[in-house]
XYZ file of C-alpha atoms in Angstrom:
524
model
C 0.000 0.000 0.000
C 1.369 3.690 -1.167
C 1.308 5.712 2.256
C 2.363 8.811 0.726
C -0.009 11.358 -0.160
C -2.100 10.104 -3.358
C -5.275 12.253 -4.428
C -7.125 8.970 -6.573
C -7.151 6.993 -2.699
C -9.959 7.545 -0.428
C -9.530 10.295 2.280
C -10.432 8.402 5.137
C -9.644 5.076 6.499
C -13.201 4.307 6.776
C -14.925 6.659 4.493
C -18.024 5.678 5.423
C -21.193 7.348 6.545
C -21.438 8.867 10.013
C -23.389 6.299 11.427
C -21.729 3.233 11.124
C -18.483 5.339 12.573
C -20.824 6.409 16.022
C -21.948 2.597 15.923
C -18.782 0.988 15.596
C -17.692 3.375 18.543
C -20.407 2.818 20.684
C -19.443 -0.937 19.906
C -15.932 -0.734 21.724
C -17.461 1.230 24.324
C -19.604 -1.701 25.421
C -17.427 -4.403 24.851
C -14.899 -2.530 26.831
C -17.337 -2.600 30.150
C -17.930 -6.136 29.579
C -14.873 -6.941 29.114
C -14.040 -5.314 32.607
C -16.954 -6.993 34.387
C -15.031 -9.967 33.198
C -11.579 -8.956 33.850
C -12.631 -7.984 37.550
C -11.416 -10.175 39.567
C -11.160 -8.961 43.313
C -12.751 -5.986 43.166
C -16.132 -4.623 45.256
C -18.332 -3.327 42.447
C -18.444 -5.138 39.401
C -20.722 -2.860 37.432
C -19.177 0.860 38.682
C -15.983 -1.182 37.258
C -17.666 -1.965 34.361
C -19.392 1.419 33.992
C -15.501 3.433 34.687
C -13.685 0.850 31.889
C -16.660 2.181 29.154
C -16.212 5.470 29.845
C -12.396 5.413 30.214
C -12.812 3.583 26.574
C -14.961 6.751 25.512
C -12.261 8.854 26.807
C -9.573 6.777 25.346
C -11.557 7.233 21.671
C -11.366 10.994 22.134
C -7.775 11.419 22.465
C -7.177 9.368 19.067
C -10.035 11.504 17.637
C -8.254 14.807 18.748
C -4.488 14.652 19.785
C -3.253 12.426 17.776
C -4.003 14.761 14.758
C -0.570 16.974 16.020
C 1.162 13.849 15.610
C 0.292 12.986 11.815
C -1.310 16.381 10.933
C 1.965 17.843 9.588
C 2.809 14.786 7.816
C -0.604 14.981 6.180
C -0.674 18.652 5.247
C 2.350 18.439 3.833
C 1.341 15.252 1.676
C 4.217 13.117 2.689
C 1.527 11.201 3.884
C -2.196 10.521 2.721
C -4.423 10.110 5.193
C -4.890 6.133 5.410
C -1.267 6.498 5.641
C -1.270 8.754 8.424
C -3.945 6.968 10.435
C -2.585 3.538 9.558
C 1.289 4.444 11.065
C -0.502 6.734 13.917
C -2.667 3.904 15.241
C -0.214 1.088 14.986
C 2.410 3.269 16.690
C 0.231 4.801 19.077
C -1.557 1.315 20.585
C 2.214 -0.050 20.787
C 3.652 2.838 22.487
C 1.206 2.680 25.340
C 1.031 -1.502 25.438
C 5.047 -1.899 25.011
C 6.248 1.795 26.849
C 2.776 2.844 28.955
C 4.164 1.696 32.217
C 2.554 -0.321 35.160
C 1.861 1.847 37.618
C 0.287 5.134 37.037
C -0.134 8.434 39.345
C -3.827 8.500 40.615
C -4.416 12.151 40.823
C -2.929 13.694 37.490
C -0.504 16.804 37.955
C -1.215 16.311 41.747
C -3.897 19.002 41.094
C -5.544 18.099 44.188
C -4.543 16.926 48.107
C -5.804 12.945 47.786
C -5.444 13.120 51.618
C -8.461 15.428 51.763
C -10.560 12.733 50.060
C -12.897 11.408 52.321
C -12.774 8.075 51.572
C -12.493 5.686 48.453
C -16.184 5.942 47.169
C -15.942 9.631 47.601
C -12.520 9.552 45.472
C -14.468 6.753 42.825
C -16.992 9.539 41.774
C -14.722 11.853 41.298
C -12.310 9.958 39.072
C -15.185 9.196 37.564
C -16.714 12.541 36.939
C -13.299 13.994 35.492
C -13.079 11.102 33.061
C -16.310 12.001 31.562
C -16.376 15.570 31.683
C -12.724 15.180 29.824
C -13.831 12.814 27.484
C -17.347 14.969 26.850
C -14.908 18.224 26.276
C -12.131 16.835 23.854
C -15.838 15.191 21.811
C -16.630 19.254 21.354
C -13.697 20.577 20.792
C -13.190 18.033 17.516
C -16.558 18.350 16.666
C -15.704 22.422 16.677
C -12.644 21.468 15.018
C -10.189 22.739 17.748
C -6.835 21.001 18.818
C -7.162 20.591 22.881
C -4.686 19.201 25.500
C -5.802 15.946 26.570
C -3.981 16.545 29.880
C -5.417 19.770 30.308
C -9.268 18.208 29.888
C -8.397 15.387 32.504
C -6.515 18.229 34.929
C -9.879 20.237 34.682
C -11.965 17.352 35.232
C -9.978 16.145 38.477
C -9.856 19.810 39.349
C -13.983 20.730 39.511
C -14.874 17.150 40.937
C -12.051 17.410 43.582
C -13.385 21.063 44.576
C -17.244 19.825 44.432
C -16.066 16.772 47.073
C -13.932 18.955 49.454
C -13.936 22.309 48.464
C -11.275 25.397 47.245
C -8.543 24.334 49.707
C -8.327 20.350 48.054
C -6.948 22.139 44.637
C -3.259 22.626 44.310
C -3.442 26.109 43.259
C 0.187 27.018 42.339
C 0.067 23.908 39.939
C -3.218 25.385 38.050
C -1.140 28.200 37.927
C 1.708 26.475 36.353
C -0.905 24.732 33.884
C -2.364 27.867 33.159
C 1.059 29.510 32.546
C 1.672 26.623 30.056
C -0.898 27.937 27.534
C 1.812 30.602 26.624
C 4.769 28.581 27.498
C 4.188 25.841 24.436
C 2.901 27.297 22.050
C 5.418 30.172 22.168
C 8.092 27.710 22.413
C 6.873 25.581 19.617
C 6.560 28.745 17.544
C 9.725 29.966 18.023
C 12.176 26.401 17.838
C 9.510 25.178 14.354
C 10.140 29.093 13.163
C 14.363 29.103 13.644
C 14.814 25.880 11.999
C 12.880 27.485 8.906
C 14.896 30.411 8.640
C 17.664 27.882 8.793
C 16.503 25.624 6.168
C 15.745 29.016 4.161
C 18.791 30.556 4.271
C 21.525 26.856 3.836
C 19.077 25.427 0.977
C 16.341 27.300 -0.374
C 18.029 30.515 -0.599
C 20.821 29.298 -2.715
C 21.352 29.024 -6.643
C 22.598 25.576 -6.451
C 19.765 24.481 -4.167
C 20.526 20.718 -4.701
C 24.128 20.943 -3.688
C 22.947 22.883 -0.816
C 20.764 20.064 -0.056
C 23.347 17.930 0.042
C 25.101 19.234 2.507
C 22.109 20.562 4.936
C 19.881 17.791 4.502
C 22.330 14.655 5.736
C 22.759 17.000 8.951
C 19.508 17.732 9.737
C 18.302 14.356 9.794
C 21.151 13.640 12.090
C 19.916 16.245 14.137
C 16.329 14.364 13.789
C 17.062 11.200 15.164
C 19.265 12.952 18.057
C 16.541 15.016 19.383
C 13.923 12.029 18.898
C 16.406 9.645 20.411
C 16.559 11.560 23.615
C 13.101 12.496 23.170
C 12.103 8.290 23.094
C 14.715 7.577 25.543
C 13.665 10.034 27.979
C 9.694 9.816 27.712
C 8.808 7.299 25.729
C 10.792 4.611 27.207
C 10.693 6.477 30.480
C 8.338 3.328 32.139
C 10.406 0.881 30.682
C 14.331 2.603 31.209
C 14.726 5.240 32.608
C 17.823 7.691 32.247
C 19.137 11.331 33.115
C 19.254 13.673 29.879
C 23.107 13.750 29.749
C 23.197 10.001 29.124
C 20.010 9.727 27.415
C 21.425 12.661 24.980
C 24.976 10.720 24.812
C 23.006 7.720 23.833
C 20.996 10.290 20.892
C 24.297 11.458 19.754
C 25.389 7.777 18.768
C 22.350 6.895 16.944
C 22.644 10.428 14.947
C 26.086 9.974 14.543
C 25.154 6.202 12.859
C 22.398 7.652 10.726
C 24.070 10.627 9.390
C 26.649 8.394 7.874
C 23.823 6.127 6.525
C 21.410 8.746 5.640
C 24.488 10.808 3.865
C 25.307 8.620 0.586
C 21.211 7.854 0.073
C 20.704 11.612 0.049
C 23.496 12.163 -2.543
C 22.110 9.289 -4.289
C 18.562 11.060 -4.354
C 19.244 14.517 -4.885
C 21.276 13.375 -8.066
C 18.128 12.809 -10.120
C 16.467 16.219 -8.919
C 15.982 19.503 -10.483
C 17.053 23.007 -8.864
C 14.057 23.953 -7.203
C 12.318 24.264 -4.277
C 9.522 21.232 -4.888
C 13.057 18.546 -5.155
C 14.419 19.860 -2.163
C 10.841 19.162 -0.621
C 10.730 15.508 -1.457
C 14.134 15.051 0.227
C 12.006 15.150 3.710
C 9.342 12.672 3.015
C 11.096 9.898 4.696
C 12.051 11.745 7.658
C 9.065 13.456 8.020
C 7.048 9.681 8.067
C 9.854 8.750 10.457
C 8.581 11.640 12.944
C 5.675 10.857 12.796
C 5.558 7.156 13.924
C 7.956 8.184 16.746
C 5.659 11.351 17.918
C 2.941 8.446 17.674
C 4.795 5.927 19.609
C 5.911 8.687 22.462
C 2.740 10.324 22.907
C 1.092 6.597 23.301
C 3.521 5.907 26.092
C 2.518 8.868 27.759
C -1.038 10.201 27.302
C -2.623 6.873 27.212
C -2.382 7.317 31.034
C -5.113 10.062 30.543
C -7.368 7.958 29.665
C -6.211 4.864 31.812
C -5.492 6.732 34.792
C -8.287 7.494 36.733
C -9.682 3.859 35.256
C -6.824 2.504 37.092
C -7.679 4.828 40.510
C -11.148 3.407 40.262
C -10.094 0.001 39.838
C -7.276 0.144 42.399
C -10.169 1.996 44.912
C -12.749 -0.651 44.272
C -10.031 -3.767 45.282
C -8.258 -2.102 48.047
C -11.292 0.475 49.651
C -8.479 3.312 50.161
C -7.253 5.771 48.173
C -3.238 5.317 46.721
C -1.357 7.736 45.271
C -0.017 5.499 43.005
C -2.316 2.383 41.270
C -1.008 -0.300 39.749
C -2.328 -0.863 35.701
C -3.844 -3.933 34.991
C -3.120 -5.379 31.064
C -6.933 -5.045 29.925
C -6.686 -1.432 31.094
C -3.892 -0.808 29.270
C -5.432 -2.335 26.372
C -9.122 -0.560 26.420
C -6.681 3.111 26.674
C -3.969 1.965 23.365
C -6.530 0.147 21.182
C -9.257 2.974 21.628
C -7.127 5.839 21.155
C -6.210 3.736 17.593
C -9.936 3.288 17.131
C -11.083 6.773 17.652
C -8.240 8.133 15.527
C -9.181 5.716 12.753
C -12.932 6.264 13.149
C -12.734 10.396 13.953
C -9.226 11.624 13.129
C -9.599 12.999 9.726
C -11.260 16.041 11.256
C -8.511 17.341 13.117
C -5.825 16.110 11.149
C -7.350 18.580 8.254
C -7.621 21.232 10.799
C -4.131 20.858 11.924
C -2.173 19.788 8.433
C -3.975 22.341 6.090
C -6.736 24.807 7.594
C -4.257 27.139 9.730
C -1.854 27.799 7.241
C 0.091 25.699 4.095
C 2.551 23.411 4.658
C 5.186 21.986 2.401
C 7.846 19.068 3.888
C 10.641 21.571 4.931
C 7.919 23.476 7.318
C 6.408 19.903 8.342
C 10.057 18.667 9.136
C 10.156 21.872 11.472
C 7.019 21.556 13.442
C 8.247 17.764 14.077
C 11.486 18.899 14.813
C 9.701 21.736 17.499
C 7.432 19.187 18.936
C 10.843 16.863 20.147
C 13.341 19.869 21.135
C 11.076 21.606 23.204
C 9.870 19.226 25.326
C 13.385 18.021 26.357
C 14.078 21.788 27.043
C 10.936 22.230 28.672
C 11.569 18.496 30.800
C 15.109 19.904 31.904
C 14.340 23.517 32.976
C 10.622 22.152 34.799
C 8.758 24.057 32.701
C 4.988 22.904 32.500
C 4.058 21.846 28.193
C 1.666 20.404 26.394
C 2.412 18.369 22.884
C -0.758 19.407 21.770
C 0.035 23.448 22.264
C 3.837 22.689 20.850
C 2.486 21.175 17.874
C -0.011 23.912 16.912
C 2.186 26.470 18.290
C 5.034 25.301 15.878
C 2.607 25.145 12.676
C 1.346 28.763 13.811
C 4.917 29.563 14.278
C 5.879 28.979 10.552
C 3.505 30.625 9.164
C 3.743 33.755 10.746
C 7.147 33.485 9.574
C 6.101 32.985 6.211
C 3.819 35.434 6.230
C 6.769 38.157 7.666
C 8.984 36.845 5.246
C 6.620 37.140 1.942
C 5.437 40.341 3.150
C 8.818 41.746 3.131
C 9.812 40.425 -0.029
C 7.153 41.905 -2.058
C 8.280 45.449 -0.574
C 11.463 45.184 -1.601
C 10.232 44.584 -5.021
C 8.013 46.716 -4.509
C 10.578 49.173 -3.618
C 12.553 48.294 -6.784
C 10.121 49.189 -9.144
C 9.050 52.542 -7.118
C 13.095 53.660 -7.198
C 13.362 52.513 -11.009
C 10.365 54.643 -11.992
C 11.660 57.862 -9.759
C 15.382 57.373 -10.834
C 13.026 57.159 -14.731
C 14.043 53.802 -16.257
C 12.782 52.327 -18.584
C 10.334 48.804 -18.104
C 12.788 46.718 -19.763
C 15.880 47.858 -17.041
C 12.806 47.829 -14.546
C 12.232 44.603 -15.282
C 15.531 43.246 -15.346
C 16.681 45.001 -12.186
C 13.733 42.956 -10.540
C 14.690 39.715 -11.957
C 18.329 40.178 -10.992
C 16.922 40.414 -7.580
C 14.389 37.443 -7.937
C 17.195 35.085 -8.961
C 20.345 36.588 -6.306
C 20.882 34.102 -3.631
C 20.526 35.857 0.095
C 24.162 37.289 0.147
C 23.623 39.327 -3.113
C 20.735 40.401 -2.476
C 22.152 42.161 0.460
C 24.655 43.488 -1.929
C 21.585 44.640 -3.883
C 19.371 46.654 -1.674
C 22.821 48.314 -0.701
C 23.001 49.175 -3.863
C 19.411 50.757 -4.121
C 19.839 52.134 -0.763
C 22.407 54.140 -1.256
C 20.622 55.229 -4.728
C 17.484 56.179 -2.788
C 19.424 59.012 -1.577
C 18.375 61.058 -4.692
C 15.541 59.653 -4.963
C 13.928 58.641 -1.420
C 10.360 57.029 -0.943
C 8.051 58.835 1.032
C 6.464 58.041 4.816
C 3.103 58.203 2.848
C 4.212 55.775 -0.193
C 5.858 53.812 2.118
C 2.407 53.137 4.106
C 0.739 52.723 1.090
C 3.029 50.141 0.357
C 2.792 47.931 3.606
C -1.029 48.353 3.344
C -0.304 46.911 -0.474
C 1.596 44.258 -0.074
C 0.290 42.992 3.260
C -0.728 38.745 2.702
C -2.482 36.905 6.005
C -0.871 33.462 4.989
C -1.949 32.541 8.588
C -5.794 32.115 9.034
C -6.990 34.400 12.119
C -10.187 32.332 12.563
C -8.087 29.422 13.467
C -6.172 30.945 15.578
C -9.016 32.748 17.271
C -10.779 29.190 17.907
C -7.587 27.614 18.354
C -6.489 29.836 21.650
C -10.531 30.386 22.739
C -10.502 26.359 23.092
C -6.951 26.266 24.837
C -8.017 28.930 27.282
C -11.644 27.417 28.201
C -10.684 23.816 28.123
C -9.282 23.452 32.501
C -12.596 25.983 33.142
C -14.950 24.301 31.244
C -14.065 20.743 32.030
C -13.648 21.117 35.873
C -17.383 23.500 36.128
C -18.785 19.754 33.993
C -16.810 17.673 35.801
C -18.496 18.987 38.837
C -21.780 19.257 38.129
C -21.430 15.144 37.099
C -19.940 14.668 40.372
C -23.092 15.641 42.068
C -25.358 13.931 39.559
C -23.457 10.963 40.051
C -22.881 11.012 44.409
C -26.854 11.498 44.056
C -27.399 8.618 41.923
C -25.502 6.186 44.604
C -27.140 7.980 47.949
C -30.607 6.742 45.542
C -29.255 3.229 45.119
């Protein structure tokens, strides 16, 4: 099967109509609380067991319907993948990074966002792990029906949050942790935006920017993906594997460096080999980042399935834990099944629901070629090992986004300031009264200079404009002209409006199914 991007293959996995997708959900969903009611051996309540493992599956079919699109999305927009691709690779690497790397034991109370020793006792702390699964599961269901990228961990974090305050009130929440979750709505995507936006500039100005673009390539391209598998290396070793081996960054990067050093010695002669066939121009240079780019995104897959399954496992894991010891842990252990119902519906949801956000994320915020996939990918591993080391609270899913934002406000900046320059050309030609054939070729001496002389050249025209200078009113008129939103504002504004809302507005439901559901067992 052809996993790159190919316009005559189907769009979707499934393709099929929306009702057979909601069935074939609902389907997992049930089998997943009968499989529990089977599975639980030992514990008090077979049928709140039950009830927690189908909605921790409904939970688990949200995340693949929502946060795996920052995985793949890239890959996607960029069309080194086509969607069946990108869903096939995501779902395979995303059930076996939280079956093989998910771990075995699993924090109860996620961020420690509340005190678990204000709990009053283990039915108490059963409602409310079962209230924030819901409400986060009901949440990330809008925001991908809206079409808006949300933090998975941020949806749980709200829903532990409102339940925890609705059992015990304001003094159970950890508020200086909210406050670091709350400063990590900045903290990614700025981060994201900025690492995804520097290695563009970089890939601009050592390949794209040059006349010989291919042996450019050459050079740049053998290095880069050296630098690729060092960051993801660490990136693996340090979170993905994290459950299974765990090591400090200086080894874990020592251990990168290695595997880079291998593969840029491997990677060097097949890019030489490539880029001998290819023409000078941007689109060839492109195609030299399809491999890499698939390459991120099974690893992204595998990484974020060793660590987010747990937000849909987790408080499955309290509940079970509570309901076969009657006390509340800090720490429960995680049973096989569960781990199975959280890595096989997060691969089910994505396969069923992912298209959606993968769209949103690939192509509707702004245009992606390889080179600016490669750089989002690239963002998504650097900054959380920077973020890791300096205890800085991220979220993959703000990185992501913030890195695909990130490049195209760079693109935008960029193309904005090229066309006044030419711009500025043609004003200065028709002031210092040239003709339209020197106009012309002035302008295409600038189109084809690599970056160096074109310094040389708006030297050159600076210095002329002395005679000549451009007005404060022409150049206004100018900006105004040339001005190009390559960036879509109604994404963005969506975007941010769901990142900000999504703690508030899953710890107010969380809360108010907290209630519903203490009510519905004082009834019993």
């Amino acid at each position: 099967m052809d996993l790159t991007n190919n316009p005559k293959q189907e769009t979707t996995l499934w393709g099929g109509n929306e009702f057979i997708r909601i069935l074939l959900a609902l389907a997992f969903v049930f089998v997943s609380g009968f499989y529990a009611s089977w599975q639980g051996i030992g514990v008090s309540n077979l049928s709140i067991l039950a009830i927690a493992a189908a909605i921790g599956a409904y939970m688990a079919l949200n995340i693949g319907a929502n946060d795996v699109a920052n995985n793949v999305g890239p890959a996607v927009g960029s069309k080194a993948l086509s969607m069946t691709g990108a869903i096939l690779i995501a779902a395979v690497f995303e059930a076996a990074g939280a079956l093989i790397a998910g771990g075995s034991v699993v924090g109860t109370i996620k961020k420690g966002i509340i005190n678990p020793n204000a709990i009053a006792d283990a039915e108490t702390f059963i409602w409310i792990m079962m209230a924030a699964l819901l409400a986060g599961a009901i949440w990330l269901n809008l925001a991908t029906y809206l079409g808006a990228p949300v933090s998975t961990t941020h949806s749980i974090v709200g829903g532990v949050l409102g339940a925890g305050i609705a059992a015990g009130g304001w003094d159970i929440a950890n508020w200086s942790q909210l406050l670091a979750i709350v400063a990590s709505w900045v903290i990614s995507p700025v981060l994201g935006g900025v690492i995804a936006a520097l290695f563009l500039i970089y890939i601009k100005r050592s390949i794209t920017y040059k006349n010989d673009m291919i042996a450019a390539a050459k050079k740049t391209v053998p290095l880069l993906v050296g630098l690729m598998v060092w960051a993801f290396s660490t990136y693996l070793i340090m979170k993905g594997l994290k459950h299974l081996w765990k090591l400090d960054i200086i080894t874990a990067g020592l251990i990168g460096f290695a595997i880079a050093l291998t593969a840029y010695f491997i990677v060097r002669p097949m890019v030489d080999k490539a880029a001998a066939s290819l023409q000078n121009n941007k689109d060839a240079v492109n195609s030299l980042f399809t491999i890499p780019l698939i390459a991120s995104a099974a690893l992204l897959s595998f990484a974020h399935g060793a660590n987010d399954v747990a937000n849909s496992i987790g408080p499955l894991a309290a509940i079970n834990d509570a309901l076969m010891t009657g006390s509340v842990s800090s720490k429960a252990p995680i049973p096989l099944w569960i781990m199975a119902v959280g890595g096989i519906g997060i691969a089910i949801g994505l396969a069923l629901f992912g298209p959606k956000l993968i769209k949103a994320v690939g192509s509707e915020i702004t245009e992606l070629d390889k080179t600016r996939a490669f750089c989002v990918a690239m963002a998504a591993a650097i900054t959380v090992i920077i973020a890791s080391q300096l205890g800085l609270p991220v979220s993959s899913t703000h990185i992501a986004v913030g890195g695909i934002f990130g490049v195209g406000f760079l693109r935008e900046y960029l193309k904005q300031s090229y066309d006044k320059k030419i711009a500025a050309i043609i004003k200065h030609s028709q002031n210092a009264g040239l003709g339209v054939d020197e106009t012309q070729a002035f302008v295409k001496r600038f189109t084809e200079a690599d970056v160096d002389q074109k310094r040389l050249i708006l030297k050159e025209l600076k210095a002329a404009r002395a005679d000549s200078p451009i007005s404060k009113e022409e150049r206004k008129g100018l900006k105004k002209a040339t001005k190009k939103e390559l960036v879509k504002r109604s994404a963005l504004i969506r975007i941010a409006a769901a990142w900000v809302i999504t703690v508030p507005a899953s710890a107010l439901l969380s809360a108010m199914l907290f209630y519903m559901l203490l009510g519905f067992s004082v009834s019993r």
